Amino acid sequence: MPAPTTPLRLVPAPRLVREAEGAPFVVSAATTVTVGVSPAEVALGVLAAEQLSRISGSTVEVRYRDVAEPTQPGDVAFVLDPEHLTGEQYHLDVAEDLVRVAAGTAEGLMRGLATLHQVMRPLDGTFAAWPVHVEDEPVHGWRGLSVDVARHFFGTDDLRVVVDLMAAYKLNVLHLHLSDDQGWRLDLPSRPELAARSGGTAVDGDPGGYFTTEEYQALVAYAAARGVRVVPEIDVPGHVNAALHAYGELTPSGEPAEAYTGIDVGFSRLHADLPTTEPFLRDVFGDVAAVTPGEYVHIGGDEVLTMDRDEYARLVRMASDAVRAAGKKVVGWQEIATTPVEPGTVVQYWDTRMDPAPIVAAAQAGARLLMSPGSKAYLDMKYHDGTALGLEWAGHIELRDAYEWEPATLVPGLPEGSVVGVEAAVWTETLRGLDDLMTMLLPRLAAVAEVAWTPADRRDWDDFATRVAAHGPYWDAEGLAWYPSPQVDWHVDLS
C-alpha cells in the first residue's frame, strides 16, 4: 500500500525524525502491547492498549513480559533501557511487524506513546503507522499548565480532559490554582469551613464547587498515570478573601469577610501579627502536602498591594517554612523574589512589566526560574479585540505570539541553567465551562508546548503552522472546542 503523500506533522517537533520506505504497521485484533511488570509500566501498558483500541476499533491486549523476553511480530513494545537513555529521552521505531518505544524511565516511555499516537493515520477503517525512526528529549524538565479553578470551578471530569490534552503534547505539570478571593476548592481536614463555607462561591455569583480529598487524590493518580504531576497552589498572603470569609479569626476584627464574586485583585490579605495566621498556614499547607505525592507546593505570593515589604517577607517566610516542614519544595510567583528565598525555590515569572532585578538576584542566589510571561503564555488573554472570552491586560495573544519567544533569554542576566521550565496559565474570570476553557487553550497550548519541549534551533513558525494544521481534525474527533486562528491554513489533506 502506498505511503502517505504528506510528511508527519508532529507537535512538539522532535529532535530527529527519519521516515523510511516500507509497508505500515497496521493496528488490528492481532496487535499486542507489551510492557514490563513494574507498576508504572503496567499503567502505561493499560493506557496504550486503551488508546490503540479506541482509535482502531479493535481490542488490543496487553502482555507483561520479563526483561529478557523477546518481542514478537505484531507487538507494540515499550522497553526500559536505562543503560542507553535517561530521563524523558525516548526512541520510537516503527516497522511493518513491530513498534518499539525505548526509554530510560516510565516518563520517557509516556512521551514516546504520545508521539506514537501522532504518527498513526487512518487506513481502511483502522489506523496504521508507516516506518519511521524518532529520537527525542525535552529541552526543559518542567513543562506545565496552570489552571485557575478558583474564579470558576472546573471539576475532575473537565480536568481529566485537560490532563489528556497535556499528555498528548508532552506537558508534565498541572498546576492547580485552588484558592483565591472568589472561592476555595479543596476540602482540608484541619480547616473544614474553607470548603464548606467558601467552596460554593464563584465570579458573578456562578455555581462554585470543591474537590473532596478523594476526588483530588483520584485526579492526581489519573494525571500521574499519564506522566503529569500535580502542583497545588494555595495563594497567600493576598488573594485570600475566601479564607477570610470562612474564618473570621484571620481578620483583625475577628469578623468574617463578606463573600466576594468580582474580579478585582490586591484588596485582601493575611496579617503577620495575628496569632491565628501562622497556625493557619501550617495546617493548610500541611494538609495540602499530605495529599500531594509530588515534591512541590505553590504558595502564590502575587499581587499583594496593601502590605509593607517587611510584613510581606514575614508572611512569605511563614508559608515557605510550612511547606518545607511538610517535606515539600516551595514554588511562588515572582514577587517572592523580593524576599530572601532559599536555593532550590522555584520562582514563577509572569509580569514582564516589573523590574527583573530581584528575579536575577534570586537566580544568582540559587533559585530556579519558571517562565510564564503574561504577554506570551497567559492563555486567557484575548486573541484579538473581537474575542468574546478572556481579558487583555497583557495584550492580545495570537497563535504566533504564543510560539515566538525563547525562555532562556526572556530575562536578561540570568545565570546559565537557572531556567527550570515553561508554564502556560489560564485564568477563569470569564470562562465558565469546558468549551470556554478549550477555546482559549487551543491551539495556543500546542505552541507553548513546543517552546517548552523543542530546542530553539529546531523551532520555526512557518514549519509549526504547517504541522499544527494537521491537529485540528484530532481536536474535532475528541470533541474539543478550539479557535481557528487565521494565521494557519487549517484545510489540510491528511492522506
C-alpha positions as a printed NumPy array, in Angstrom:
array([[  0.   ,   0.   ,   0.   ],
       [  1.351,   3.461,  -0.807],
       [  2.897,   5.674,   1.838],
       [  1.088,   8.898,   2.808],
       [  1.683,  11.831,   0.493],
       [  2.162,  14.282,   3.386],
       [  5.041,  14.159,   5.887],
       [  4.475,  13.598,   9.576],
       [  3.283,  16.712,  11.365],
       [  4.401,  16.173,  14.944],
       [  3.928,  18.701,  17.766],
       [  6.162,  19.356,  19.628],
       [  8.813,  18.928,  16.95 ],
       [ 11.157,  16.044,  17.849],
       [ 14.915,  16.408,  17.668],
       [ 15.232,  13.778,  14.931],
       [ 12.621,  12.25 ,  12.613],
       [ 13.661,   9.879,   9.851],
       [ 10.862,   8.473,   7.705],
       [ 11.605,   5.313,   5.716],
       [ 10.212,   3.212,   2.898],
       [  8.158,   0.118,   3.542],
       [  4.772,  -1.225,   4.484],
       [  2.963,   0.19 ,   7.509],
       [  2.34 ,  -1.301,  10.909],
       [ -1.442,  -1.826,  10.97 ],
       [ -3.32 ,  -1.907,  14.268],
       [ -5.636,  -4.918,  14.387],
       [ -7.012,  -7.54 ,  16.732],
       [ -3.625,  -9.248,  16.432],
       [ -1.825,  -6.218,  17.901],
       [ -0.488,  -6.637,  21.444],
       [  1.002,  -4.014,  23.721],
       [  3.928,  -5.447,  25.665],
       [  5.439,  -3.869,  28.769],
       [  7.428,  -4.805,  31.835],
       [  5.894,  -5.651,  35.192],
       [  6.703,  -2.562,  37.273],
       [  3.608,  -0.601,  38.379],
       [  4.472,   2.36 ,  36.152],
       [  4.944,   0.11 ,  33.117],
       [  1.713,  -1.75 ,  33.825],
       [ -0.206,   1.551,  33.994],
       [  1.423,   2.655,  30.741],
       [  0.526,  -0.617,  29.029],
       [ -3.118,  -0.333,  30.009],
       [ -3.251,   3.256,  28.769],
       [ -1.554,   2.407,  25.463],
       [ -3.89 ,  -0.521,  24.837],
       [ -6.927,   1.627,  25.623],
       [ -5.772,   4.338,  23.214],
       [ -4.998,   1.913,  20.392],
       [ -8.278,   0.057,  20.906],
       [-10.256,   3.286,  20.827],
       [ -8.755,   4.694,  17.646],
       [ -8.699,   1.377,  15.754],
       [-11.982,  -0.221,  16.803],
       [-10.075,  -3.43 ,  17.595],
       [ -9.455,  -4.857,  21.042],
       [ -5.742,  -4.517,  21.735],
       [ -4.489,  -6.739,  24.538],
       [ -1.602,  -6.191,  26.974],
       [  1.127,  -8.756,  27.615],
       [  3.503,  -8.376,  30.531],
       [  7.   ,  -9.672,  29.923],
       [ 10.211, -10.08 ,  31.85 ],
       [ 13.307,  -8.2  ,  30.795],
       [ 14.757, -10.985,  28.666],
       [ 11.601, -11.929,  26.774],
       [ 11.904, -11.081,  23.066],
       [  9.343,  -9.074,  21.156],
       [  7.061, -10.791,  18.678],
       [  5.509,  -9.772,  15.347],
       [  2.514,  -7.537,  15.967],
       [  3.877,  -6.146,  19.231],
       [  3.794,  -2.535,  20.275],
       [  6.666,  -2.924,  22.698],
       [  7.561,  -0.462,  25.446],
       [ 11.091,  -1.189,  26.635],
       [ 13.018,   0.344,  29.513],
       [ 16.647,   0.861,  28.504],
       [ 18.306,   2.928,  31.252],
       [ 21.785,   1.949,  30.06 ],
       [ 21.387,   3.996,  26.898],
       [ 18.611,   6.516,  27.613],
       [ 17.921,   8.791,  30.585],
       [ 15.14 ,  10.994,  31.885],
       [ 12.478,  11.65 ,  29.267],
       [ 14.647,  10.655,  26.299],
       [ 12.935,   8.124,  24.071],
       [ 13.408,   6.387,  20.731],
       [ 10.47 ,   5.295,  18.58 ],
       [ 10.913,   2.768,  15.78 ],
       [  8.087,   1.642,  13.517],
       [  8.431,  -1.299,  11.137],
       [  5.841,  -3.36 ,   9.31 ],
       [  5.678,  -6.019,  12.031],
       [  6.832,  -4.167,  15.161],
       [  6.58 ,  -0.865,  17.004],
       [  9.267,  -0.318,  19.621],
       [  9.378,   2.546,  22.11 ],
       [ 12.53 ,   2.63 ,  24.237],
       [ 13.315,   4.99 ,  27.11 ],
       [ 15.261,   5.057,  30.332],
       [ 12.233,   5.829,  32.515],
       [  8.488,   5.325,  32.521],
       [  8.126,   9.064,  31.858],
       [ 10.196,   8.683,  28.707],
       [  8.012,   5.796,  27.566],
       [  4.979,   8.02 ,  28.097],
       [  6.455,  10.688,  25.797],
       [  7.099,   8.01 ,  23.194],
       [  3.478,   6.908,  23.457],
       [  2.384,  10.48 ,  22.746],
       [  4.472,  10.516,  19.581],
       [  3.215,   7.084,  18.544],
       [ -0.341,   8.378,  18.817],
       [  0.557,  11.264,  16.466],
       [  2.22 ,   9.081,  13.832],
       [ -0.876,   6.899,  13.494],
       [ -3.004,   7.646,  10.411],
       [ -6.391,   6.337,   9.269],
       [ -6.226,   3.331,   6.965],
       [ -9.119,   1.167,   5.754],
       [-11.217,   1.543,   8.868],
       [ -8.342,   1.176,  11.316],
       [ -5.082,   3.048,  11.967],
       [ -1.536,   2.444,  10.8  ],
       [  1.942,   3.861,  11.216],
       [  4.44 ,   3.907,   8.359],
       [  8.124,   3.143,   9.029],
       [  9.826,   5.917,  10.977],
       [ 12.643,   6.436,  13.463],
       [ 12.317,   9.192,  16.089],
       [ 14.905,  10.286,  18.65 ],
       [ 13.734,  12.874,  21.118],
       [ 14.138,  14.515,  24.5  ],
       [ 12.912,  17.784,  26.061],
       [ 14.934,  20.932,  26.487],
       [ 13.057,  21.81 ,  29.72 ],
       [ 12.149,  19.44 ,  32.538],
       [  9.161,  21.48 ,  33.781],
       [  6.526,  21.888,  31.083],
       [  3.318,  22.983,  32.683],
       [ -0.151,  24.406,  32.537],
       [ -1.643,  26.378,  35.413],
       [ -5.44 ,  26.171,  35.611],
       [ -7.389,  28.577,  37.802],
       [-10.268,  26.635,  39.354],
       [-10.94 ,  29.344,  41.954],
       [-12.587,  32.09 ,  39.856],
       [-14.795,  29.466,  38.195],
       [-14.713,  25.854,  39.307],
       [-13.754,  23.084,  36.917],
       [-14.358,  19.6  ,  38.291],
       [-12.457,  16.383,  37.837],
       [-14.237,  15.389,  34.617],
       [-13.119,  18.6  ,  32.928],
       [ -9.623,  18.374,  34.346],
       [ -9.194,  14.827,  33.091],
       [ -9.802,  16.192,  29.594],
       [ -7.15 ,  18.825,  30.295],
       [ -4.703,  16.168,  31.517],
       [ -5.256,  14.063,  28.395],
       [ -4.551,  17.11 ,  26.233],
       [ -1.425,  17.916,  28.215],
       [ -0.108,  14.374,  27.871],
       [ -0.722,  14.484,  24.117],
       [  1.636,  17.462,  23.855],
       [  4.197,  16.177,  26.384],
       [  3.366,  18.666,  29.135],
       [  4.128,  17.21 ,  32.547],
       [  2.934,  19.601,  35.282],
       [ -0.676,  20.504,  36.084],
       [ -0.543,  23.499,  38.426],
       [ -3.916,  23.952,  40.134],
       [ -4.753,  27.407,  41.484],
       [ -7.011,  26.144,  44.285],
       [ -7.803,  29.275,  46.27 ],
       [ -8.488,  32.934,  45.635],
       [-10.817,  35.715,  46.69 ],
       [-13.792,  34.127,  44.941],
       [-13.634,  30.542,  46.179],
       [-11.786,  27.753,  47.979],
       [-11.577,  24.491,  46.027],
       [-10.021,  21.773,  48.223],
       [-11.539,  20.279,  51.347],
       [ -8.941,  20.12 ,  54.123],
       [ -9.44 ,  18.167,  57.364],
       [ -7.83 ,  20.759,  59.616],
       [ -9.983,  23.611,  58.274],
       [-13.289,  22.17 ,  57.041],
       [-15.042,  25.535,  56.795],
       [-12.782,  26.581,  53.925],
       [-14.637,  24.287,  51.542],
       [-17.932,  24.15 ,  53.403],
       [-18.343,  27.923,  53.565],
       [-16.204,  29.219,  50.691],
       [-16.439,  26.338,  48.231],
       [-19.802,  27.397,  46.828],
       [-18.94 ,  30.862,  45.527],
       [-17.537,  31.951,  42.152],
       [-17.242,  35.01 ,  39.924],
       [-20.562,  36.738,  39.202],
       [-22.347,  34.509,  41.704],
       [-21.996,  31.493,  39.415],
       [-22.045,  27.99 ,  40.911],
       [-18.898,  27.032,  42.776],
       [-17.661,  23.662,  43.908],
       [-14.689,  21.981,  45.502],
       [-12.704,  18.757,  45.468],
       [-13.094,  16.275,  48.255],
       [ -9.871,  14.656,  49.371],
       [-10.816,  11.516,  47.475],
       [-11.619,  13.42 ,  44.268],
       [ -8.348,  15.327,  44.424],
       [ -6.308,  12.18 ,  45.038],
       [ -8.08 ,  10.396,  42.164],
       [ -7.232,  13.3  ,  39.843],
       [ -3.598,  13.237,  40.99 ],
       [ -3.457,   9.498,  40.272],
       [ -5.103,   9.914,  36.859],
       [ -2.549,  12.57 ,  35.946],
       [  0.376,  10.515,  37.233],
       [ -0.668,   7.564,  35.06 ],
       [ -0.272,   9.912,  32.074],
       [  3.085,  11.336,  33.083],
       [  1.653,  14.541,  34.574],
       [  2.343,  15.577,  38.16 ],
       [  0.082,  17.959,  40.067],
       [  1.421,  21.054,  41.83 ],
       [ -1.264,  22.554,  44.097],
       [ -1.332,  26.269,  44.828],
       [ -2.783,  27.92 ,  47.915],
       [ -2.348,  31.627,  47.211],
       [ -1.151,  33.684,  50.198],
       [ -0.707,  36.235,  51.692],
       [ -3.002,  38.029,  49.224],
       [ -5.895,  36.642,  47.188],
       [ -7.318,  35.286,  50.471],
       [-10.862,  36.656,  50.737],
       [-12.35 ,  33.161,  50.533],
       [-10.244,  32.133,  53.545],
       [-11.229,  35.291,  55.451],
       [-14.876,  34.586,  54.645],
       [-14.582,  31.081,  56.098],
       [-12.525,  32.013,  59.188],
       [-13.099,  35.394,  60.782],
       [-10.227,  34.693,  63.174],
       [ -7.891,  35.596,  60.297],
       [ -9.15 ,  39.215,  60.246],
       [ -8.138,  41.913,  62.775],
       [-11.776,  42.417,  63.791],
       [-12.432,  38.713,  64.212],
       [-15.388,  39.043,  61.864],
       [-15.593,  37.015,  58.634],
       [-15.199,  38.917,  55.387],
       [-18.14 ,  39.122,  53.039],
       [-18.111,  36.698,  50.119],
       [-16.57 ,  38.238,  47.014],
       [-17.641,  37.455,  43.449],
       [-15.963,  40.263,  41.476],
       [-12.632,  40.143,  39.646],
       [-10.583,  42.914,  41.301],
       [ -7.262,  41.913,  42.857],
       [ -4.981,  43.119,  45.623],
       [ -7.517,  44.06 ,  48.32 ],
       [ -7.401,  41.002,  50.606],
       [ -4.543,  39.996,  52.897],
       [ -3.386,  37.989,  55.858],
       [ -1.858,  39.67 ,  58.912],
       [  1.51 ,  38.537,  60.214],
       [  0.901,  39.709,  63.776],
       [ -2.352,  37.843,  64.322],
       [ -1.666,  34.75 ,  66.447],
       [ -4.02 ,  32.722,  64.241],
       [ -2.13 ,  33.306,  60.985],
       [  0.909,  31.051,  61.428],
       [ -1.124,  28.032,  62.647],
       [ -3.493,  28.52 ,  59.704],
       [ -0.633,  28.433,  57.219],
       [  0.969,  25.45 ,  58.933],
       [ -2.283,  23.478,  58.968],
       [ -3.343,  24.321,  55.426],
       [ -0.013,  23.641,  53.754],
       [  0.462,  20.535,  55.87 ],
       [ -2.898,  19.162,  54.718],
       [ -2.204,  20.011,  51.073],
       [  1.228,  18.392,  51.202],
       [ -0.214,  15.253,  52.789],
       [ -2.461,  14.551,  49.79 ],
       [  0.094,  15.555,  47.126],
       [  2.762,  12.965,  46.281],
       [  4.813,  15.353,  44.145],
       [  7.734,  17.338,  45.502],
       [  6.352,  20.882,  45.066],
       [  3.653,  23.049,  46.671],
       [  2.945,  26.57 ,  45.388],
       [  2.453,  29.374,  47.928],
       [  1.263,  32.082,  45.498],
       [  2.638,  35.396,  46.711],
       [  1.39 ,  37.619,  43.887],
       [ -0.43 ,  40.954,  43.805],
       [ -0.236,  41.856,  47.489],
       [ -0.976,  45.557,  47.18 ],
       [ -1.887,  46.629,  50.734],
       [  1.088,  45.445,  52.787],
       [  4.533,  46.827,  53.597],
       [  7.601,  44.962,  52.408],
       [  8.674,  43.637,  55.811],
       [  5.3  ,  42.118,  56.659],
       [  5.096,  40.576,  53.192],
       [  8.507,  38.99 ,  53.692],
       [  7.456,  37.605,  57.09 ],
       [  4.343,  36.009,  55.639],
       [  6.207,  34.521,  52.683],
       [  8.655,  33.042,  55.19 ],
       [  5.806,  31.593,  57.274],
       [  4.24 ,  29.957,  54.234],
       [  7.593,  28.69 ,  52.939],
       [  8.504,  27.262,  56.34 ],
       [  5.137,  25.468,  56.477],
       [  5.716,  23.917,  53.059],
       [  9.239,  22.798,  53.895],
       [  8.143,  21.444,  57.27 ],
       [  5.675,  19.27 ,  55.354],
       [  8.52 ,  17.877,  53.258],
       [  7.903,  19.811,  50.042],
       [  9.781,  22.346,  47.942],
       [  8.464,  25.882,  47.501],
       [  7.116,  27.472,  44.329],
       [  5.908,  31.068,  44.282],
       [  5.058,  33.834,  41.863],
       [  7.826,  36.28 ,  41.   ],
       [  7.02 ,  38.715,  43.81 ],
       [  8.564,  36.314,  46.348],
       [ 11.937,  37.129,  44.773],
       [ 11.794,  40.462,  46.633],
       [ 12.227,  38.444,  49.84 ],
       [ 15.065,  36.108,  50.835],
       [ 14.419,  32.773,  49.092],
       [ 16.292,  29.564,  49.741],
       [ 18.27 ,  27.846,  46.988],
       [ 16.09 ,  25.458,  45.021],
       [ 12.965,  27.587,  45.398],
       [ 11.1  ,  27.893,  42.088],
       [ 10.196,  31.486,  41.204],
       [  7.479,  31.772,  38.568],
       [  7.965,  34.778,  36.277],
       [  4.691,  36.222,  34.977],
       [  4.671,  40.037,  34.837],
       [  7.059,  41.459,  32.267],
       [  6.194,  44.979,  33.45 ],
       [  8.04 ,  44.5  ,  36.777],
       [ 11.697,  45.217,  37.482],
       [ 13.537,  41.965,  36.731],
       [ 16.429,  42.76 ,  39.097],
       [ 15.026,  40.806,  42.091],
       [ 14.465,  37.771,  39.857],
       [ 18.038,  37.866,  38.579],
       [ 19.324,  38.24 ,  42.144],
       [ 17.214,  35.31 ,  43.324],
       [ 18.527,  33.15 ,  40.477],
       [ 22.103,  34.135,  41.322],
       [ 21.38 ,  33.013,  44.904],
       [ 20.231,  29.587,  43.717],
       [ 16.536,  29.961,  42.889],
       [ 15.169,  28.301,  39.757],
       [ 13.082,  30.276,  37.254],
       [  9.805,  29.043,  35.743],
       [  8.816,  31.116,  32.726],
       [  5.146,  32.115,  32.363],
       [  5.211,  35.575,  30.759],
       [  1.722,  37.032,  30.686],
       [  2.238,  38.514,  27.225],
       [  3.095,  35.093,  25.739],
       [  1.848,  32.271,  27.939],
       [ -1.31 ,  33.578,  29.666],
       [ -3.837,  31.785,  27.525],
       [ -6.832,  33.617,  28.95 ],
       [ -5.712,  36.726,  27.075],
       [ -7.941,  37.542,  24.117],
       [ -6.758,  36.507,  20.673],
       [ -7.862,  39.889,  19.291],
       [-10.242,  42.765,  20.02 ],
       [-13.276,  40.78 ,  18.966],
       [-12.643,  37.7  ,  21.129],
       [-15.706,  37.177,  23.306],
       [-13.821,  35.411,  26.091],
       [-10.803,  36.426,  28.084],
       [ -9.064,  39.521,  29.381],
       [ -6.496,  41.811,  27.745],
       [ -4.399,  43.447,  30.465],
       [ -1.288,  41.757,  28.981],
       [ -2.38 ,  42.474,  25.422],
       [ -3.685,  40.124,  22.764],
       [ -2.012,  36.762,  22.17 ],
       [ -2.451,  35.221,  18.761],
       [ -1.005,  31.82 ,  17.986],
       [  2.268,  33.194,  16.634],
       [  2.729,  35.331,  19.77 ],
       [  2.43 ,  32.218,  21.931],
       [  5.045,  30.479,  19.774],
       [  7.75 ,  33.03 ,  19.075],
       [  9.655,  33.541,  22.314],
       [ 12.663,  31.992,  23.998],
       [ 12.508,  31.162,  27.733],
       [ 16.277,  31.16 ,  28.281],
       [ 16.716,  34.764,  27.1  ],
       [ 13.437,  36.245,  28.327],
       [ 15.05 ,  37.867,  31.373],
       [ 18.49 ,  39.331,  30.624],
       [ 21.263,  38.492,  33.058],
       [ 20.028,  35.141,  34.342],
       [ 22.747,  32.63 ,  35.202],
       [ 23.053,  29.861,  32.654],
       [ 20.916,  26.869,  33.548],
       [ 18.681,  28.73 ,  36.002],
       [ 15.513,  28.311,  33.91 ],
       [ 13.777,  25.156,  35.12 ],
       [ 10.971,  25.273,  32.587],
       [  7.952,  26.843,  30.945],
       [  4.356,  27.015,  32.091],
       [  1.27 ,  28.339,  30.359],
       [ -1.545,  29.694,  32.518],
       [ -5.266,  30.103,  32.043],
       [ -7.282,  32.264,  34.43 ],
       [-11.024,  31.786,  34.505],
       [-12.698,  35.092,  35.321],
       [-14.6  ,  34.845,  32.004],
       [-14.508,  31.073,  31.433],
       [-17.499,  29.072,  32.598],
       [-17.222,  25.616,  31.08 ],
       [-15.018,  23.167,  29.237],
       [-15.772,  24.635,  25.801],
       [-14.7  ,  28.089,  27.017],
       [-11.549,  26.636,  28.511],
       [-10.593,  24.682,  25.409],
       [-11.318,  27.608,  23.094],
       [ -8.679,  29.619,  24.918],
       [ -6.185,  26.761,  25.223],
       [ -6.301,  25.525,  21.646],
       [ -4.319,  25.967,  19.525],
       [ -2.064,  28.112,  21.73 ],
       [ -1.264,  25.357,  24.247],
       [  0.355,  23.371,  21.433],
       [  2.563,  26.382,  20.682],
       [  3.71 ,  26.788,  24.276],
       [  4.283,  23.044,  24.497],
       [  6.721,  23.261,  21.585],
       [  8.509,  26.209,  23.205],
       [  8.901,  24.083,  26.328],
       [  9.988,  20.85 ,  24.607],
       [ 11.875,  21.696,  21.419],
       [ 15.294,  23.416,  21.218],
       [ 15.273,  26.927,  19.79 ],
       [ 17.252,  25.903,  16.704],
       [ 14.55 ,  23.35 ,  15.825],
       [ 11.658,  25.793,  16.135],
       [ 10.323,  27.677,  13.115],
       [  6.994,  29.469,  12.904],
       [  6.158,  28.584,   9.299],
       [  7.   ,  24.942,   9.942],
       [  4.917,  24.89 ,  13.127],
       [  1.941,  26.496,  11.381],
       [  2.035,  23.73 ,   8.778],
       [  2.335,  20.992,  11.378],
       [ -0.3  ,  22.257,  13.815],
       [ -2.855,  22.48 ,  10.996],
       [ -2.995,  18.687,  10.985],
       [ -4.13 ,  18.683,  14.62 ],
       [ -7.487,  20.375,  14.046],
       [ -9.115,  17.109,  12.913],
       [ -7.785,  15.399,  16.052],
       [ -9.34 ,  18.079,  18.276],
       [-12.595,  17.743,  16.358],
       [-12.567,  13.973,  16.776],
       [-12.095,  14.421,  20.523],
       [-14.995,  16.878,  20.674],
       [-12.792,  19.768,  21.794],
       [-13.684,  23.368,  21.085],
       [-10.843,  25.384,  19.533],
       [-10.061,  28.681,  17.857],
       [ -9.242,  28.509,  14.121],
       [ -6.502,  31.106,  14.067],
       [ -6.368,  32.947,  10.722],
       [ -2.581,  32.663,  10.938],
       [ -2.872,  28.964,   9.945],
       [ -4.328,  27.288,   6.869],
       [ -6.426,  24.632,   8.588],
       [ -7.569,  22.993,   5.34 ],
       [ -5.115,  20.14 ,   5.243],
       [ -5.114,  16.854,   3.323],
       [ -4.037,  14.116,   5.729],
       [ -3.853,  11.362,   3.123]])
